[in-house]
Coordinates of C-alpha atoms and ligand atoms in Angstrom, one line a residue:
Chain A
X1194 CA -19.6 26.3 14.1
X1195 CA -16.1 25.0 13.4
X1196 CA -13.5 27.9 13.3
X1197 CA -12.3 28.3 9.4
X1198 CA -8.6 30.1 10.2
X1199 CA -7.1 31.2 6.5
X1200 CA -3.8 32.9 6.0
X1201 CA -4.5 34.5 2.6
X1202 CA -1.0 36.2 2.6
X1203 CA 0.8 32.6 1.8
X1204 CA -2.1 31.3 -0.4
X1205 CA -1.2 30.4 -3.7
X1206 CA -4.6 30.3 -5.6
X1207 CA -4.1 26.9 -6.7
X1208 CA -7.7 25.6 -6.4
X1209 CA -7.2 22.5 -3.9
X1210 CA -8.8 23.2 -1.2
X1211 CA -12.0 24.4 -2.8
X1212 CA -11.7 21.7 -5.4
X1213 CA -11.5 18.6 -2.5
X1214 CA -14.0 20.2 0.5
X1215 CA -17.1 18.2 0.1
X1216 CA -19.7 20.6 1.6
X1217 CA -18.6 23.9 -0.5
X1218 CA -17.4 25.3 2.2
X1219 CA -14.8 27.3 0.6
X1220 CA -15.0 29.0 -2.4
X1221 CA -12.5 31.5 -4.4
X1222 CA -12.0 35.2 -4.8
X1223 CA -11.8 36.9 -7.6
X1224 CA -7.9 36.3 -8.1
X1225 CA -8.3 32.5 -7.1
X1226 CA -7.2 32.7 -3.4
X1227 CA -9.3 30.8 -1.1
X1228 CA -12.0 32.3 0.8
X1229 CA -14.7 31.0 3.3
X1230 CA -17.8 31.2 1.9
X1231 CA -20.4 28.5 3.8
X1232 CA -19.0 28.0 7.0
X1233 CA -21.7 26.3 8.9
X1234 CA -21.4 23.3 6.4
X1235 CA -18.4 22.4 7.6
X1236 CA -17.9 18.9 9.2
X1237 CA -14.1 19.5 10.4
X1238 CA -12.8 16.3 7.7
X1239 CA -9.7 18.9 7.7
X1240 CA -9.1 17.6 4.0
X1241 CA -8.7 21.3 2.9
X1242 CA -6.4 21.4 5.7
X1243 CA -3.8 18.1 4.9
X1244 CA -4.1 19.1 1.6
X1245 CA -3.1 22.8 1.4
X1246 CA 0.2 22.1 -0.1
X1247 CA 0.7 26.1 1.3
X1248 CA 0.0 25.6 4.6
X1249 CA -3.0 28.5 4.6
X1250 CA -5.6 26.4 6.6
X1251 CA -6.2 25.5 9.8
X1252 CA -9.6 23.5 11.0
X1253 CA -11.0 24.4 14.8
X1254 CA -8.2 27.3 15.1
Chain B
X1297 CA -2.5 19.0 12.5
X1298 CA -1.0 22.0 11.2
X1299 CA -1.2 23.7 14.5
X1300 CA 1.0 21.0 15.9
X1301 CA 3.1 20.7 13.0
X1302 CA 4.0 25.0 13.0
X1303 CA 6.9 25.0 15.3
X1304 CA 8.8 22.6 12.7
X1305 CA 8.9 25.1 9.7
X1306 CA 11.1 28.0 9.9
X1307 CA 8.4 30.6 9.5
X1308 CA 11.0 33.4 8.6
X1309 CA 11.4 31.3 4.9
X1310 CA 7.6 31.0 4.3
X1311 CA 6.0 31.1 2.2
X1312 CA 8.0 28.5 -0.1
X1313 CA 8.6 28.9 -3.1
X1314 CA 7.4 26.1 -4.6
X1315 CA 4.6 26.5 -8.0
X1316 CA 1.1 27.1 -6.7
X1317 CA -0.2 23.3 -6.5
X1318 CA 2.9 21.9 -6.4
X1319 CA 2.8 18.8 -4.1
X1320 CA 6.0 19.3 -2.7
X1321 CA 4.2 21.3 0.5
X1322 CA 2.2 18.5 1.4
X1323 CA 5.0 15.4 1.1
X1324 CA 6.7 18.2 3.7
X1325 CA 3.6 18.5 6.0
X1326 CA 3.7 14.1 6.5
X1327 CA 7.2 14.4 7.2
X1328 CA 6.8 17.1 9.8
X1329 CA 3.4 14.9 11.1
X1330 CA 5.1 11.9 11.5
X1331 CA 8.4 13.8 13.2
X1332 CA 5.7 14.9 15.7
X1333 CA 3.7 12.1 16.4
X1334 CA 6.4 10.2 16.8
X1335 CA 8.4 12.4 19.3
X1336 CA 11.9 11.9 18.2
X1337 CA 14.0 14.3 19.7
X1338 CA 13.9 17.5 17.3
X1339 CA 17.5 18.5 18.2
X1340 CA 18.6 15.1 17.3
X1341 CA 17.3 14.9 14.1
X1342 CA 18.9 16.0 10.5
X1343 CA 17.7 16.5 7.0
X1344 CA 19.6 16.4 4.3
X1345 CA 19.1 16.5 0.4
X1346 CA 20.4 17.1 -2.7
X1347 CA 19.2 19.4 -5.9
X1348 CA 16.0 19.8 -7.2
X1349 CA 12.6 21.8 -6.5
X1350 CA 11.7 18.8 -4.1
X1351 CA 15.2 19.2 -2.5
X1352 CA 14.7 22.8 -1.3
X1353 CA 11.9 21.5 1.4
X1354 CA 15.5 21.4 4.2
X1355 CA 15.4 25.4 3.7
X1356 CA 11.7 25.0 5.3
X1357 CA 12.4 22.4 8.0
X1358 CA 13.3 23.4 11.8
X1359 CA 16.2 20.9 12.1
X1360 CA 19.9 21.0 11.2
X1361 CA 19.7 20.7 7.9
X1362 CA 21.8 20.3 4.9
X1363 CA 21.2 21.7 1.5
X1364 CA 24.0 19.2 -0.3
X1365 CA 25.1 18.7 -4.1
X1366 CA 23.2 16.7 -6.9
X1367 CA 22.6 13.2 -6.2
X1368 CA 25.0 12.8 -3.7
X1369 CA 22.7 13.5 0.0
X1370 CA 22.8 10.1 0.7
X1371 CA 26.8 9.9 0.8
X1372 CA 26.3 13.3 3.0
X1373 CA 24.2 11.3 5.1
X1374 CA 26.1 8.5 5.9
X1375 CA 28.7 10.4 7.0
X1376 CA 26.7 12.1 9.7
X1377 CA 24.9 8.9 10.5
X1378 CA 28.6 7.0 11.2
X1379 CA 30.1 10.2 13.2
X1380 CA 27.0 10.2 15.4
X1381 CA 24.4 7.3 15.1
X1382 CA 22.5 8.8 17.5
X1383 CA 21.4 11.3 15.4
X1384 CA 17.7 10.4 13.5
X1385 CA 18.9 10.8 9.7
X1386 CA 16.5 12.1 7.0
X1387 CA 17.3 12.3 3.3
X1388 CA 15.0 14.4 1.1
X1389 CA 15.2 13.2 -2.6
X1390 CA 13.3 13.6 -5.9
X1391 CA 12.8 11.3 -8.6
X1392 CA 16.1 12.5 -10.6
X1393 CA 17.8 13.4 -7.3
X1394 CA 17.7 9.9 -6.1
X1395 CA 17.1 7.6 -9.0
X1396 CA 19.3 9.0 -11.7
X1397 CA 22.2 11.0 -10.8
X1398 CA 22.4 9.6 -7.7
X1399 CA 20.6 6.1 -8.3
X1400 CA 24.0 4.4 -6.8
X1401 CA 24.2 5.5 -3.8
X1402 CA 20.0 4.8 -3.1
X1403 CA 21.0 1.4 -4.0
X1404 CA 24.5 0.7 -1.7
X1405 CA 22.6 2.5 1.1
X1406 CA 20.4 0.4 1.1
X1407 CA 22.3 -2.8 0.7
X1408 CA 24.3 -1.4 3.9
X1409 CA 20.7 -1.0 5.8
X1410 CA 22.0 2.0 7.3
X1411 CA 19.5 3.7 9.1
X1412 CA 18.2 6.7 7.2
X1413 CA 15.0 7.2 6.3
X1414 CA 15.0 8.5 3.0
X1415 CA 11.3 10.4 1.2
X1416 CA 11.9 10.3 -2.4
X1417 CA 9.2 13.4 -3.6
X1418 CA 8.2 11.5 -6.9
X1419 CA 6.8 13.8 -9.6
X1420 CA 7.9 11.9 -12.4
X1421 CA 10.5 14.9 -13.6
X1422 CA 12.7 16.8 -13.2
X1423 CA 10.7 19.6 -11.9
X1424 CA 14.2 22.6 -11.3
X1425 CA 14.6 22.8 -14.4
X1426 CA 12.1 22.9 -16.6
X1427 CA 10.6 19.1 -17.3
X1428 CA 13.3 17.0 -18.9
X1429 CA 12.6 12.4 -17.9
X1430 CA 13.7 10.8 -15.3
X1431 CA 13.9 7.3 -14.9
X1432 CA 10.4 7.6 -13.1
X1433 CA 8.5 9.5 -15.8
X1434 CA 6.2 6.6 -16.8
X1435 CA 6.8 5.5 -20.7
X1436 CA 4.9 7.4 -23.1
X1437 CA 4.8 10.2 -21.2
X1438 CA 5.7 13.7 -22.5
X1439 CA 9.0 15.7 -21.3
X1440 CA 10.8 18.5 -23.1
X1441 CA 13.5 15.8 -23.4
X1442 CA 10.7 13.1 -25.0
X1443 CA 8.7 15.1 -27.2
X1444 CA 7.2 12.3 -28.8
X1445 CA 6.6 10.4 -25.6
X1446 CA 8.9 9.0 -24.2
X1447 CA 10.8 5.6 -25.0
X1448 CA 12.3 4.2 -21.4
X1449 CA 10.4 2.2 -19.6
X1450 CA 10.5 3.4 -15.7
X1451 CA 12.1 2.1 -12.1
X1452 CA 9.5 0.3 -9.9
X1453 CA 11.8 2.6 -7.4
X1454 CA 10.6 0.7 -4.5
X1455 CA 11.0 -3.0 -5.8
X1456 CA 14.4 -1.3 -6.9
X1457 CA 15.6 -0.6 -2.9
X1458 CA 13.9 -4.2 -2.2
X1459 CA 16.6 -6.1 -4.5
X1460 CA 19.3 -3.4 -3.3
X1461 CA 18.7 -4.7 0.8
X1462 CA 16.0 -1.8 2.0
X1463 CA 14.2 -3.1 5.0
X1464 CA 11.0 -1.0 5.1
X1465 CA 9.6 0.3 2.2
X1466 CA 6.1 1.9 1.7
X1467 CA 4.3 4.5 -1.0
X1468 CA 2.0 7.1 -0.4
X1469 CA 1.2 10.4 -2.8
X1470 CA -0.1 13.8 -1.5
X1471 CA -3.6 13.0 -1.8
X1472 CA -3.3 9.9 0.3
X1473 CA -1.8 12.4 2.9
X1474 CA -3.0 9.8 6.1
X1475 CA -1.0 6.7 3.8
X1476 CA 1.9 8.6 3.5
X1477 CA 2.6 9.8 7.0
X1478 CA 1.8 6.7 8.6
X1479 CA 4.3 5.6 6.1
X1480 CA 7.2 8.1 6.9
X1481 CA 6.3 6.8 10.7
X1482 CA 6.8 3.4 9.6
X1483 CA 10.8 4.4 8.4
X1484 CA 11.6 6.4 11.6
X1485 CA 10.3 2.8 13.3
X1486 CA 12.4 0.8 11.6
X1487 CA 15.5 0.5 12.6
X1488 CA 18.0 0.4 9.5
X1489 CA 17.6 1.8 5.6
X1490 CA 13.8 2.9 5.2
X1491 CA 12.3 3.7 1.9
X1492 CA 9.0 5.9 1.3
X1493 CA 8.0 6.9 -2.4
X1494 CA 6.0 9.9 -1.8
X1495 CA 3.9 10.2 -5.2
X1496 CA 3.8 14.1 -5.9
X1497 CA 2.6 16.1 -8.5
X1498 CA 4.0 18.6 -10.3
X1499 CA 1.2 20.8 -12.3
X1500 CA 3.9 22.6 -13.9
X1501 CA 6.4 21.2 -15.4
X1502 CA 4.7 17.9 -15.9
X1503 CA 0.7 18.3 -15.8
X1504 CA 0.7 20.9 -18.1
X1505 CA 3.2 19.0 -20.8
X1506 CA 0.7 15.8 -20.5
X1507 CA -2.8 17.6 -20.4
X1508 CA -3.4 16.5 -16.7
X1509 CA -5.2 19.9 -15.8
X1510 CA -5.3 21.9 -12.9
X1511 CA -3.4 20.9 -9.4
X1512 CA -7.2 19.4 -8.0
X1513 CA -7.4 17.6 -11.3
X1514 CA -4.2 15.4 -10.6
X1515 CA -5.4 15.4 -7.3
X1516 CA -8.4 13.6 -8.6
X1517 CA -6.2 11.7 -11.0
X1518 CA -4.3 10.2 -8.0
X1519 CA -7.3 9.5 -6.5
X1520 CA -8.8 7.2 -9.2
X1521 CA -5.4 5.9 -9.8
X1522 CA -4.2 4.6 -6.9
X1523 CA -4.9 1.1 -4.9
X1524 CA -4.6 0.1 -1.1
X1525 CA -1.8 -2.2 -1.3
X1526 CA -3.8 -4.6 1.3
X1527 CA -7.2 -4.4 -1.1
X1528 CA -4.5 -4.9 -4.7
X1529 CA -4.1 -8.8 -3.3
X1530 CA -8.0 -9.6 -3.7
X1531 CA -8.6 -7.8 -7.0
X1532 CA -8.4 -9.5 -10.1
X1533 CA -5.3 -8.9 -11.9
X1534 CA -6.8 -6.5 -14.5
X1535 CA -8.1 -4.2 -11.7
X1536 CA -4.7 -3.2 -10.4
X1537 CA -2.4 -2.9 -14.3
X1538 CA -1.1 0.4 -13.9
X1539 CA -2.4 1.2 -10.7
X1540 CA -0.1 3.1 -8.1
X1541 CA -0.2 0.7 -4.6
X1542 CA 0.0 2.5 -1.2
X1543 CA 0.8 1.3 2.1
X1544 CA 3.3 -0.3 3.8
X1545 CA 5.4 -2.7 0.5
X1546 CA 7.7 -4.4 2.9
X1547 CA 9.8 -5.2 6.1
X1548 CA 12.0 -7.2 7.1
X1549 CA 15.0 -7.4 10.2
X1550 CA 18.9 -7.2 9.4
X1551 CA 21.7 -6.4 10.7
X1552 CA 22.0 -2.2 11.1
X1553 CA 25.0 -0.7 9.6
X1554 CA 26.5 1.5 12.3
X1555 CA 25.6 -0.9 15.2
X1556 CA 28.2 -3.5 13.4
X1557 CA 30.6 -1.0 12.6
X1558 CA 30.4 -0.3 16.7
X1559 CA 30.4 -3.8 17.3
X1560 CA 33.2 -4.2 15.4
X1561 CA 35.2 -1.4 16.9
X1562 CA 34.8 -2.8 20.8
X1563 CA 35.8 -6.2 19.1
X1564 CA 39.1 -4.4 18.7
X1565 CA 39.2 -2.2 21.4
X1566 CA 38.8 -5.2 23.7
X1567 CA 41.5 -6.8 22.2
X1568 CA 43.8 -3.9 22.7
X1569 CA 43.0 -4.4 26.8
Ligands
TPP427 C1 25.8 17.8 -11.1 C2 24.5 18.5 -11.6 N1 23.9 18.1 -12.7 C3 22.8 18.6 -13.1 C4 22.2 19.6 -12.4 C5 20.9 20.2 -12.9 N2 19.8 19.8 -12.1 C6 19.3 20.5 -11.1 S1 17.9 19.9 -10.4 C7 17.9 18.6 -11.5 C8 16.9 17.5 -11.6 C9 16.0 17.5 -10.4 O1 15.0 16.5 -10.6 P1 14.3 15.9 -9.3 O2 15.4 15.3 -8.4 O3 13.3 14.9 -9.8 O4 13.7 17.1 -8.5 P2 12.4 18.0 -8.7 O5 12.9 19.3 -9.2 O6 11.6 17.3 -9.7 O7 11.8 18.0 -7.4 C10 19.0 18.7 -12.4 C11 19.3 17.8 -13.5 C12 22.8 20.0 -11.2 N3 22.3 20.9 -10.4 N4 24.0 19.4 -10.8
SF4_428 S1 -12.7 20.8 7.1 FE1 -13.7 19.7 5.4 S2 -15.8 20.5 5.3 FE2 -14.6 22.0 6.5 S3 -13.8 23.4 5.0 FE3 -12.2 21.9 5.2 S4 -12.7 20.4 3.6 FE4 -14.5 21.6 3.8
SF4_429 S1 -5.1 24.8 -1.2 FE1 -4.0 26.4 -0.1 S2 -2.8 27.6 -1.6 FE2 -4.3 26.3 -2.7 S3 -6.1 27.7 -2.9 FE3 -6.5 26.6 -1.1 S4 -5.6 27.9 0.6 FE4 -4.8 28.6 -1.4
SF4_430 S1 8.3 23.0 -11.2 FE1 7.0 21.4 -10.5 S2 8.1 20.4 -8.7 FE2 9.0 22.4 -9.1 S3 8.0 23.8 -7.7 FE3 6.9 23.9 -9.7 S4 5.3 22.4 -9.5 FE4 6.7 22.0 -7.9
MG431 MG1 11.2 15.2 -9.8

């Protein structure tokens, strides 16, 4: 299982990373911010990651 | 990967303060990638820019670093590239930064081929302060100062610095993250004036004023939008019209600025023997 780390503190709710993953991996809370909801789907593509413009997400720790 | 990439941000300033969605974090992130995958020496290496929202990205970046005036980082720049040309000179520019107010200098830098490698973070706006043109806001397009759309027509910035004597130029925009750092690779390569349009976006103070939606919604938009550069020479014609092209734009070899003001000074020195 890949290792989903999120720092929530510096996330800015803006909907990318949820809005590019391709395996609904991530999903939002109820104030926007990013939260991991599926994460045995995920294939490691690190798209959330490069495109974080926050810098909240790092793929296999 | 941003494990790698951590050391390079001063973590005492973060989080930025940059609009949520604002792609101003991720044309940051390929800078700092292509730093590191480089490996240029980090205590050999300066950033400087000038004013803006896109401008504030030296506050963030674990180098010496110099927060300059409005338009002017590339003069700043040349003078710490001729006191030490050993140095590895960035400039970080935006759209009005670099093409309006400072639009000169971008284009005698250039025709030097001094060797900085300037990121110009395009967001079509002037983002600071509030969403007034720039000479990049495509025509038609909405600003507080075009309320009808406005009139100019913009800069191909990057066939601009061709004419002006740039001798690498590419494009890449934050959704083509892999384009764009391979690009900002390709200036610290080269050795004289490098030039990398880094297509942004700016949900705020430009999205919102043309109805583009949310920050994964120009996301999207940049993805349909844009064209491999390589793939734009076998499409017809009407498949590339108003298409943004990424990748590598041009290169070419000529003389470095610095290396022939050295030369030129052990010319003389030699003759004072
Ligand atoms: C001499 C001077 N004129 C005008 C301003 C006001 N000003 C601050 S930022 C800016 C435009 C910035 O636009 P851009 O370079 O595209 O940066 P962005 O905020 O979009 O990243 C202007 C006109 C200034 N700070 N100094
Ligand atoms: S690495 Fe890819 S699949 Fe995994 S969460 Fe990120 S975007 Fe989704
Ligand atoms: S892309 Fe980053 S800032 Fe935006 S919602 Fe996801 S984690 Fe938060
Ligand atoms: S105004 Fe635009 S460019 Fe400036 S921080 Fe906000 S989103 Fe980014
Ligand atoms: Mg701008």
């Amino acid at each position: 299982m890949a290792k989903i780390v999120i720092n929530q503190k510096w996330c800015k709710a803006c909907g990318i990373c949820y809005g590019l993953c391709p395996k609904g991996v991530l999903d939002k809370d109820d104030t926007g911010k990013v939260v991991v909801k599926n994460p045995d789907a995920c294939i490691m593509c690190r798209i959330c990651e490069e495109h974080c413009p926050d810098y909240c997400i790092k793929i296999g720790g | 990967m941003l494990k790698d990439i951590e050391k390079l941000l001063r973590q005492d300033k973060m989080p930025h303060i940059w609009c949520p969605g604002c792609g101003n974090g991720i044309v940051m992130k390929a800078m700092l990638e292509a730093i590191n995958s480089t490996g240029i020496d980090t205590k050999k290496t300066v950033v400087v820019s000038g004013i803006g929202c896109s401008s504030r990205a030296t506050g963030y970046m674990n180098f010496d670093t110099l927060h300059t005036t409005h338009g002017r980082a590339l003069a700043f720049a040349t003078g710490v590239k001729l006191a030490k040309p050993e140095l590895n000179v960035f400039v970080v520019t935006g759209d009005g930064d670099g093409s309006a107010i400072g639009g000169n200098h971008l284009i005698h830098a250039a025709r030097r081929n001094i060797d900085i490698n300037v990121v110009m973070f395009n967001n079509n706006i002037y983002g600071m302060t509030g969403g007034q043109y720039s000479p990049l806001t495509p025509h038609g397009k909405f600003a507080t100062t075009a309320p009808y759309g406005n009139f100019d027509r913009a800069f191909n910035i990057c066939d601009l610095v061709k004419g002006a004597g740039a001798t690498f130029i590419g494009r890449g925009t934050v959704f083509h993250t892999k384009v764009l750092t391979e690009m900002i690779k390709g200036a610290i390569e080269n050795k004289g004036f490098s030039f990398v349009e880094a297509v942004s976006i700016c949900p705020i103070s430009y999205g919102r004023r043309n109805k583009m939606g949310t920050a994964p919604q120009m996301m999207e938009w940049l993805k349909e939008n844009s064209v491999p550069v390589k793939a734009a020479s076998k499409l017809p014609p009407e498949k590339v019209a108003g298409k943004i092209l990424v990748g590598e734009l041009y290169k070419e070899e000529a003389p470095e600025f610095t290396q022939k003001y050295d030369e030129l000074i052990a010319r003389f020195q030699k003759g004072a023997e």
